[in-house]
Coordinates of C-alpha atoms in Angstrom, one line a residue:
M22 CA 203.5 3.7 155.0
K23 CA 201.6 5.6 152.2
T24 CA 204.9 7.3 151.2
V25 CA 206.7 3.9 150.8
T26 CA 203.8 2.4 148.9
G27 CA 203.4 5.4 146.7
R28 CA 207.1 5.3 145.9
L29 CA 207.2 1.5 145.4
R30 CA 204.3 1.3 143.0
P31 CA 205.8 3.3 140.1
T32 CA 209.1 1.6 140.6
V33 CA 207.6 -1.9 140.4
V34 CA 205.6 -0.8 137.3
A35 CA 208.8 0.5 135.7
A36 CA 210.6 -2.8 136.5
G37 CA 207.8 -4.8 135.0
R38 CA 207.9 -2.7 131.9
G39 CA 211.7 -3.1 131.7
L40 CA 211.3 -6.8 132.0
F41 CA 208.7 -6.8 129.2
L42 CA 210.9 -4.7 126.9
S43 CA 213.9 -6.9 127.5
V44 CA 212.0 -10.1 126.6
A45 CA 209.2 -9.3 124.2
G46 CA 210.9 -6.2 122.7
L47 CA 214.2 -8.2 122.3
A48 CA 212.4 -11.1 120.6
G49 CA 210.6 -8.7 118.2
S50 CA 213.8 -6.8 117.3
V51 CA 215.8 -10.0 116.7
T52 CA 213.1 -11.6 114.6
L53 CA 212.4 -8.5 112.5
F54 CA 216.1 -7.7 111.9
A55 CA 216.7 -11.3 110.7
L56 CA 213.7 -11.1 108.4
A57 CA 214.7 -7.7 107.1
V58 CA 218.2 -8.8 106.2
L59 CA 217.0 -12.0 104.5
S60 CA 214.3 -10.2 102.6
I61 CA 216.6 -7.5 101.3
S62 CA 219.1 -10.1 100.4
F63 CA 216.5 -11.9 98.3
I64 CA 215.6 -8.8 96.2
L65 CA 218.1 -9.9 93.6
L66 CA 216.3 -13.2 93.3
G67 CA 213.0 -11.4 92.8
I68 CA 211.4 -12.8 96.0
G69 CA 212.5 -9.8 98.1
V70 CA 210.5 -7.4 96.0
F71 CA 207.3 -9.0 97.4
T72 CA 208.5 -9.6 101.0
T73 CA 210.6 -6.5 101.7
P74 CA 207.7 -4.0 101.9
V75 CA 205.8 -6.3 104.2
V76 CA 208.8 -6.8 106.5
L77 CA 209.7 -3.1 106.5
E78 CA 206.1 -2.2 107.3
A79 CA 206.3 -4.6 110.2
V80 CA 209.5 -2.9 111.4
R81 CA 207.9 0.5 111.2
K82 CA 204.9 -0.8 113.3
H83 CA 207.4 -2.2 115.8
A84 CA 209.2 1.1 116.0
N85 CA 206.0 3.1 116.2
Q86 CA 204.8 0.9 119.1
R87 CA 208.1 1.7 120.9
R88 CA 207.4 5.4 120.2
L89 CA 204.0 5.1 121.8
W90 CA 205.4 3.3 124.9
A91 CA 208.2 6.0 125.1
A92 CA 205.6 8.7 125.3
T93 CA 203.1 7.0 127.6
W94 CA 205.5 5.3 129.9
S95 CA 208.3 7.8 130.3
G96 CA 207.2 11.0 128.6
V97 CA 209.9 10.7 125.8
R98 CA 208.5 12.0 122.5
I99 CA 210.0 10.4 119.4
P100 CA 208.7 12.0 116.2
V101 CA 207.8 9.8 113.2
P102 CA 210.3 10.4 110.3
Y103 CA 208.9 8.3 107.5
R104 CA 208.4 9.8 104.1
P105 CA 204.8 9.3 102.9
L106 CA 204.4 6.8 100.0
P107 CA 202.4 7.9 96.9
E108 CA 198.8 6.8 97.0
D109 CA 198.7 5.7 93.4
L110 CA 201.2 2.9 93.7
G111 CA 199.9 -0.2 92.0
T112 CA 199.6 -3.7 93.4
G113 CA 201.3 -5.3 90.4
V114 CA 205.0 -6.2 90.0
T115 CA 205.9 -2.6 88.9
G116 CA 204.1 -1.1 91.9
R117 CA 205.8 -3.5 94.3
V118 CA 209.2 -2.7 92.9
E119 CA 208.6 1.0 93.2
R120 CA 207.3 0.6 96.7
T121 CA 210.4 -1.4 97.7
A122 CA 212.7 1.2 96.2
L123 CA 211.0 4.1 97.9
M124 CA 211.1 2.4 101.3
L125 CA 214.7 1.4 100.9
K126 CA 215.7 5.0 99.8
D127 CA 214.0 6.5 102.9
P128 CA 216.8 7.3 105.4
A129 CA 214.4 6.3 108.2
T130 CA 214.5 2.7 107.0
R131 CA 218.3 2.5 107.5
R132 CA 218.0 4.1 110.9
D133 CA 215.2 1.6 111.9
L134 CA 217.5 -1.3 111.1
Q135 CA 220.3 0.3 113.1
W136 CA 217.9 0.7 116.0
L137 CA 216.9 -3.0 115.8
L138 CA 220.6 -3.8 116.4
V139 CA 220.9 -1.4 119.3
D140 CA 217.6 -2.5 120.8
M141 CA 218.7 -6.2 120.8
T142 CA 222.0 -5.3 122.5
A143 CA 222.4 -2.1 124.6
G144 CA 218.7 -1.4 124.7
A145 CA 217.8 -4.8 126.0
V146 CA 220.6 -4.6 128.7
V147 CA 219.3 -1.2 129.9
A148 CA 215.7 -2.4 130.0
F149 CA 216.8 -5.6 131.9
L150 CA 218.7 -3.6 134.4
A151 CA 215.5 -1.6 135.2
A152 CA 213.9 -5.0 136.1
G153 CA 216.9 -6.8 137.5
L154 CA 217.6 -4.3 140.2
M155 CA 214.2 -5.1 141.6
I156 CA 214.2 -8.8 141.0
Y157 CA 217.7 -9.8 142.0
P158 CA 217.3 -8.7 145.7
V159 CA 214.6 -11.4 146.1
E160 CA 217.3 -14.1 145.5
G161 CA 219.4 -12.6 148.4
L162 CA 216.3 -12.9 150.7
V163 CA 215.7 -16.5 149.7
L164 CA 219.4 -17.4 150.3
A165 CA 219.3 -15.8 153.8
A166 CA 216.1 -17.6 154.5
G167 CA 217.9 -21.0 154.3
L168 CA 218.6 -21.8 150.6
W169 CA 222.3 -21.4 151.4
R170 CA 222.2 -24.9 152.9
V171 CA 221.9 -26.3 149.4
F172 CA 225.3 -24.8 148.5
R173 CA 227.1 -25.6 151.8
D174 CA 229.8 -27.8 150.1
D175 CA 230.1 -25.6 147.0
P176 CA 229.7 -21.9 147.6
Y177 CA 227.1 -20.1 145.6
W178 CA 228.1 -16.6 144.4
Y179 CA 225.5 -13.9 145.0
G180 CA 227.1 -10.9 143.3
F181 CA 230.5 -10.8 144.9
V182 CA 229.4 -12.7 148.1
P183 CA 230.2 -16.4 148.3
V184 CA 227.2 -17.9 150.2
D185 CA 227.9 -21.1 152.1
S186 CA 226.7 -20.3 155.7
Q187 CA 224.1 -18.3 157.5
L188 CA 226.5 -15.5 158.0
T189 CA 227.3 -15.2 154.3
G190 CA 223.5 -15.6 153.7
L191 CA 222.9 -12.6 155.8
A192 CA 225.6 -10.8 153.9
A193 CA 223.8 -11.7 150.6
L194 CA 220.6 -10.3 152.2
A195 CA 222.4 -7.0 153.1
L196 CA 223.7 -6.8 149.5
G197 CA 220.2 -7.5 148.2
V198 CA 218.8 -4.7 150.4
V199 CA 221.4 -2.3 149.0
L200 CA 220.5 -3.3 145.4
F201 CA 216.8 -3.0 146.2
H202 CA 217.3 0.6 147.4
V203 CA 219.4 1.3 144.3
G204 CA 216.5 -0.2 142.2
L205 CA 214.0 2.1 143.9
R206 CA 215.9 5.1 142.6
A207 CA 217.2 3.8 139.3
S208 CA 214.5 1.7 137.7
E209 CA 212.5 4.6 136.3
P210 CA 215.5 6.5 135.1
L211 CA 216.8 3.3 133.5
L212 CA 213.5 2.8 131.7
R213 CA 213.7 6.4 130.5
A214 CA 217.3 5.9 129.4
H215 CA 216.1 2.9 127.3
F216 CA 213.7 5.2 125.4
L217 CA 216.2 8.0 125.1
L218 CA 218.6 5.5 123.6
A219 CA 215.9 4.5 121.1
R220 CA 215.3 8.2 120.3
T221 CA 218.8 8.7 119.1
L222 CA 218.0 6.5 116.1
L223 CA 214.2 6.5 115.8
A224 CA 213.9 10.3 115.8
P225 CA 214.4 12.3 112.5
T226 CA 217.8 13.6 111.7
Q227 CA 218.3 17.4 111.6
D228 CA 217.9 17.4 107.8
Q229 CA 214.8 15.2 108.0
A230 CA 213.4 17.4 110.8
L231 CA 213.9 20.5 108.7
E232 CA 212.4 18.8 105.6
Q233 CA 209.3 17.7 107.7
R234 CA 209.1 21.2 109.2
I235 CA 209.0 22.8 105.7
E236 CA 206.4 20.3 104.5
R237 CA 204.3 20.8 107.7
L238 CA 204.4 24.6 107.4
T239 CA 203.4 24.5 103.7
E240 CA 200.5 22.1 104.6
T241 CA 199.4 24.1 107.6
R242 CA 199.6 27.4 105.6
H243 CA 197.1 26.0 103.0
E244 CA 194.9 24.6 105.8
A245 CA 194.9 27.9 107.7
V246 CA 193.9 29.8 104.5
D247 CA 191.1 27.2 103.8
T248 CA 190.0 27.3 107.5
A249 CA 189.9 31.1 107.5
A250 CA 187.9 31.2 104.3
S251 CA 185.5 28.5 105.6
E252 CA 185.1 30.5 108.8
L253 CA 184.3 33.7 107.0
R254 CA 181.6 31.8 104.9
R255 CA 180.1 30.4 108.1
I256 CA 179.9 33.9 109.7
E257 CA 178.4 35.4 106.5
R258 CA 175.9 32.5 106.3
D259 CA 175.0 32.9 110.0
L260 CA 174.5 36.6 109.7
H261 CA 172.5 36.3 106.5
D262 CA 170.2 33.5 107.8
G263 CA 169.9 34.6 111.4
A264 CA 170.4 38.2 112.7
Q265 CA 170.1 39.9 109.3
A266 CA 166.8 38.2 108.5
R267 CA 165.4 39.1 111.9
L268 CA 166.5 42.7 111.6
V269 CA 165.0 43.0 108.1
A270 CA 161.7 41.5 109.4
M271 CA 161.8 43.9 112.3
G272 CA 162.3 46.9 110.0
M273 CA 159.2 45.8 107.9
N274 CA 157.2 45.4 111.1
L275 CA 158.2 48.9 112.3
G276 CA 157.0 50.3 108.9
T277 CA 153.7 48.5 109.4
I278 CA 153.4 49.8 112.9
E279 CA 154.0 53.3 111.7
A280 CA 151.0 52.9 109.3
L281 CA 148.8 51.3 112.0
I282 CA 149.7 53.5 115.0
E283 CA 146.8 55.9 114.4
K284 CA 144.3 53.5 112.7
D285 CA 144.6 50.5 114.9
P286 CA 146.6 51.2 118.1
A287 CA 145.9 47.8 119.6
Q288 CA 147.3 46.0 116.6
A289 CA 150.3 48.4 116.5
K290 CA 150.9 47.6 120.2
K291 CA 151.0 43.8 119.4
M292 CA 153.4 44.3 116.6
L293 CA 155.6 46.4 118.8
A294 CA 155.8 43.5 121.2
M295 CA 156.7 41.2 118.3
A296 CA 159.4 43.7 117.2
R297 CA 160.8 43.8 120.7
E298 CA 161.0 40.0 120.8
S299 CA 162.7 39.9 117.4
S300 CA 165.3 42.4 118.5
A301 CA 166.0 40.3 121.6
E302 CA 166.4 37.2 119.5
A303 CA 168.6 39.0 117.0
L304 CA 170.8 40.3 119.9
T305 CA 171.1 36.7 121.3
E306 CA 172.1 35.4 117.9
L307 CA 174.7 38.1 117.5
R308 CA 176.1 37.3 120.9
D309 CA 176.3 33.6 120.0
L310 CA 178.0 34.5 116.8
V311 CA 180.6 36.6 118.6
R312 CA 181.1 33.8 121.1
G313 CA 181.7 31.5 118.2
I314 CA 184.4 33.8 116.9
H315 CA 186.1 34.6 120.2
P316 CA 184.3 34.0 123.5
P317 CA 184.3 37.0 125.8
V318 CA 185.2 34.9 128.8
L319 CA 188.3 33.7 126.9
A320 CA 189.4 37.2 126.2
E321 CA 188.7 38.5 129.7
R322 CA 189.6 35.5 132.0
G323 CA 191.8 33.3 130.0
L324 CA 191.8 29.7 128.7
G325 CA 191.3 27.9 132.0
D326 CA 188.2 29.8 133.0
A327 CA 186.8 29.6 129.4
V328 CA 187.2 25.8 129.4
Q329 CA 185.6 25.5 132.8
A330 CA 182.7 27.7 131.6
L331 CA 182.4 25.4 128.5
A332 CA 182.3 22.3 130.8
L333 CA 179.4 23.7 132.8
R334 CA 177.2 23.9 129.7
L335 CA 177.8 20.2 128.9
P336 CA 175.0 17.6 129.5
V337 CA 177.7 15.2 130.8
A338 CA 179.5 15.6 134.1
C339 CA 182.9 17.2 133.4
E340 CA 185.8 17.7 135.7
V341 CA 188.4 20.4 134.7
T342 CA 191.9 20.6 136.2
V343 CA 193.9 23.8 135.3
E344 CA 197.6 24.4 136.1
L345 CA 198.5 27.4 134.0
P346 CA 200.8 30.0 135.7
G347 CA 200.1 32.6 133.0
R348 CA 198.4 33.2 129.7
A349 CA 199.4 32.2 126.2
E350 CA 199.1 34.5 123.2
A351 CA 195.5 35.2 122.1
P352 CA 195.7 33.1 118.8
V353 CA 197.1 30.1 120.7
E354 CA 194.4 30.4 123.4
S355 CA 191.7 30.6 120.8
A356 CA 193.0 27.6 118.9
A357 CA 193.3 25.6 122.2
Y358 CA 189.8 26.6 123.3
F359 CA 188.1 25.6 120.1
A360 CA 190.1 22.4 119.9
V361 CA 188.9 21.5 123.4
S362 CA 185.3 22.6 122.5
E363 CA 185.4 20.3 119.4
A364 CA 186.8 17.4 121.4
L365 CA 184.1 17.7 124.0
T366 CA 181.4 18.0 121.4
N367 CA 182.7 14.8 119.8
T368 CA 182.7 13.0 123.1
V369 CA 179.2 14.1 124.0
K370 CA 177.9 13.1 120.5
H371 CA 179.7 9.8 120.0
A372 CA 181.3 8.4 123.1
G373 CA 178.3 7.6 125.3
A374 CA 180.4 8.7 128.2
E375 CA 179.1 9.3 131.8
R376 CA 182.1 11.4 132.8
I377 CA 184.7 13.6 131.1
Y378 CA 188.0 14.8 132.6
V379 CA 189.9 17.8 131.1
D380 CA 193.4 18.6 132.2
L381 CA 195.3 21.7 131.2
H382 CA 198.9 22.4 132.2
H383 CA 202.1 24.0 130.8
T384 CA 205.5 22.4 131.1
E385 CA 208.8 22.6 129.2
G386 CA 207.5 25.3 126.8
M387 CA 204.5 23.2 125.9
L388 CA 200.8 23.7 126.5
R389 CA 199.4 20.2 127.1
I390 CA 195.7 19.5 127.2
S391 CA 194.1 16.1 127.7
V392 CA 190.4 15.2 127.3
T393 CA 189.6 11.8 128.8
D394 CA 186.2 10.0 128.9
D395 CA 184.8 6.7 130.1
G396 CA 182.9 6.0 126.9
R397 CA 182.9 3.2 124.4
G398 CA 186.1 4.1 122.7
G399 CA 187.0 3.4 119.1
A400 CA 187.8 7.0 118.1
V401 CA 190.2 7.4 115.2
V402 CA 191.8 10.3 113.3
G403 CA 190.9 10.1 109.7
P404 CA 188.8 11.5 106.9
G405 CA 185.3 12.3 108.2
S406 CA 186.4 12.3 111.8
G407 CA 185.9 15.4 113.9
L408 CA 189.4 14.8 115.3
T409 CA 190.9 15.7 111.9
G410 CA 189.6 19.2 112.2
I411 CA 191.3 19.5 115.6
E412 CA 194.5 18.2 114.2
R413 CA 194.4 20.9 111.4
R414 CA 193.6 23.6 113.9
L415 CA 196.6 22.6 116.1
G416 CA 198.8 22.2 113.1
T417 CA 198.6 25.9 112.3
F418 CA 200.6 26.5 115.5
D419 CA 202.9 23.5 115.1
G420 CA 200.8 21.6 117.6
V421 CA 200.2 17.8 117.6
L422 CA 197.3 15.6 118.4
A423 CA 197.5 12.0 119.9
V424 CA 194.5 9.7 120.4
S425 CA 194.4 6.6 122.5
S426 CA 191.0 5.0 122.2
P427 CA 190.8 1.2 122.4
A428 CA 187.5 -0.6 121.8
G429 CA 185.5 -0.4 125.0
G430 CA 187.3 2.8 126.2
P431 CA 188.6 4.8 127.8
T432 CA 189.4 7.5 125.3
M433 CA 192.2 10.0 125.8
V434 CA 192.7 12.9 123.4
T435 CA 196.0 14.7 124.0
M436 CA 196.9 18.0 122.5
E437 CA 200.2 19.8 122.6
I438 CA 201.0 23.4 121.4
P439 CA 204.4 24.9 121.8
C440 CA 204.1 28.3 123.4
E441 CA 205.3 30.5 126.2
L442 CA 203.1 31.9 129.0
S443 CA 203.2 35.6 130.1

């Protein structure tokens, strides 16, 4: 019973999502395509200069929403290919004309419009099939239960079965059962096929991907240099203000002890105790500094154990799930560890969560980490956000960061780094 229920639930969810996409998604694509065509046509009249950027921005939001559903519903990743617009574009007529021209020149805009056409035709059909294979069998059941009597004089076709008697009603029921079993196996693959079809147009072309890759590498190279310089300054500051100051003070105390050891042994003994405490504190600070550079547990036992050790030190209950059959390269492990550490720190400081869940696993050449909490939500990636630092850290290794944090929670921070395990 549990097996049937466990198998039926994801299928029903996939069917419901397929129905939603075939209705709401279809309506959105038809409306936006019509508005886009009209707006672009009105550019020559001057009106389109003001309406086209708004409509194309709405098209992009519609496409980005489909990208989000593709990733969360079927695990299909569709990268965003849009070229960034200059920040200094004005709001006057000249600025609007330039914005319109730049958006129309972007190859992604043309592909978005092509996708709208595909989404309102083949995409809608595939999504509806995911739902129809689970809904249509209900009609066969109703016909067999007695509805066939309404069509006794004029046969009602259920699929290829003409229903006009109890026998043909049972035949319709048999066909419905077959379709239901087909739906159990096909609804989820059909929903995934809908998103794969969308990816053929919404994903960047090879040239766009190469261009984005070059831009990304250039950006992450500068960020890596800045991060390394910042980290060196932090280490220097911590050494200067912490362990170095204590060691200098301890050296001065030892000089004083040397002068007092014969004149005032009792005072010299007290100062020796103080020097011993200072040395212990300096050692602790040095260990903390080393742990901040590369935790020993990470080097010795790997990412999974290091994150579990990190979770044990949190003031919030944290559950860690690790499914890593091997170890990544040391730089990747270090980046992933500090990314998780920063995400957990942000959660503890700002989320007001009572429980945190961390999941680490490796699949399809990708290290995937998710940090989920039951806090208040509202986390965003942007200037001044701690998540921006995580994004920069992952970007050095061509990793990506995705955040889902609706108001009221829960918040899920997902990190992916391409790597191989040894």
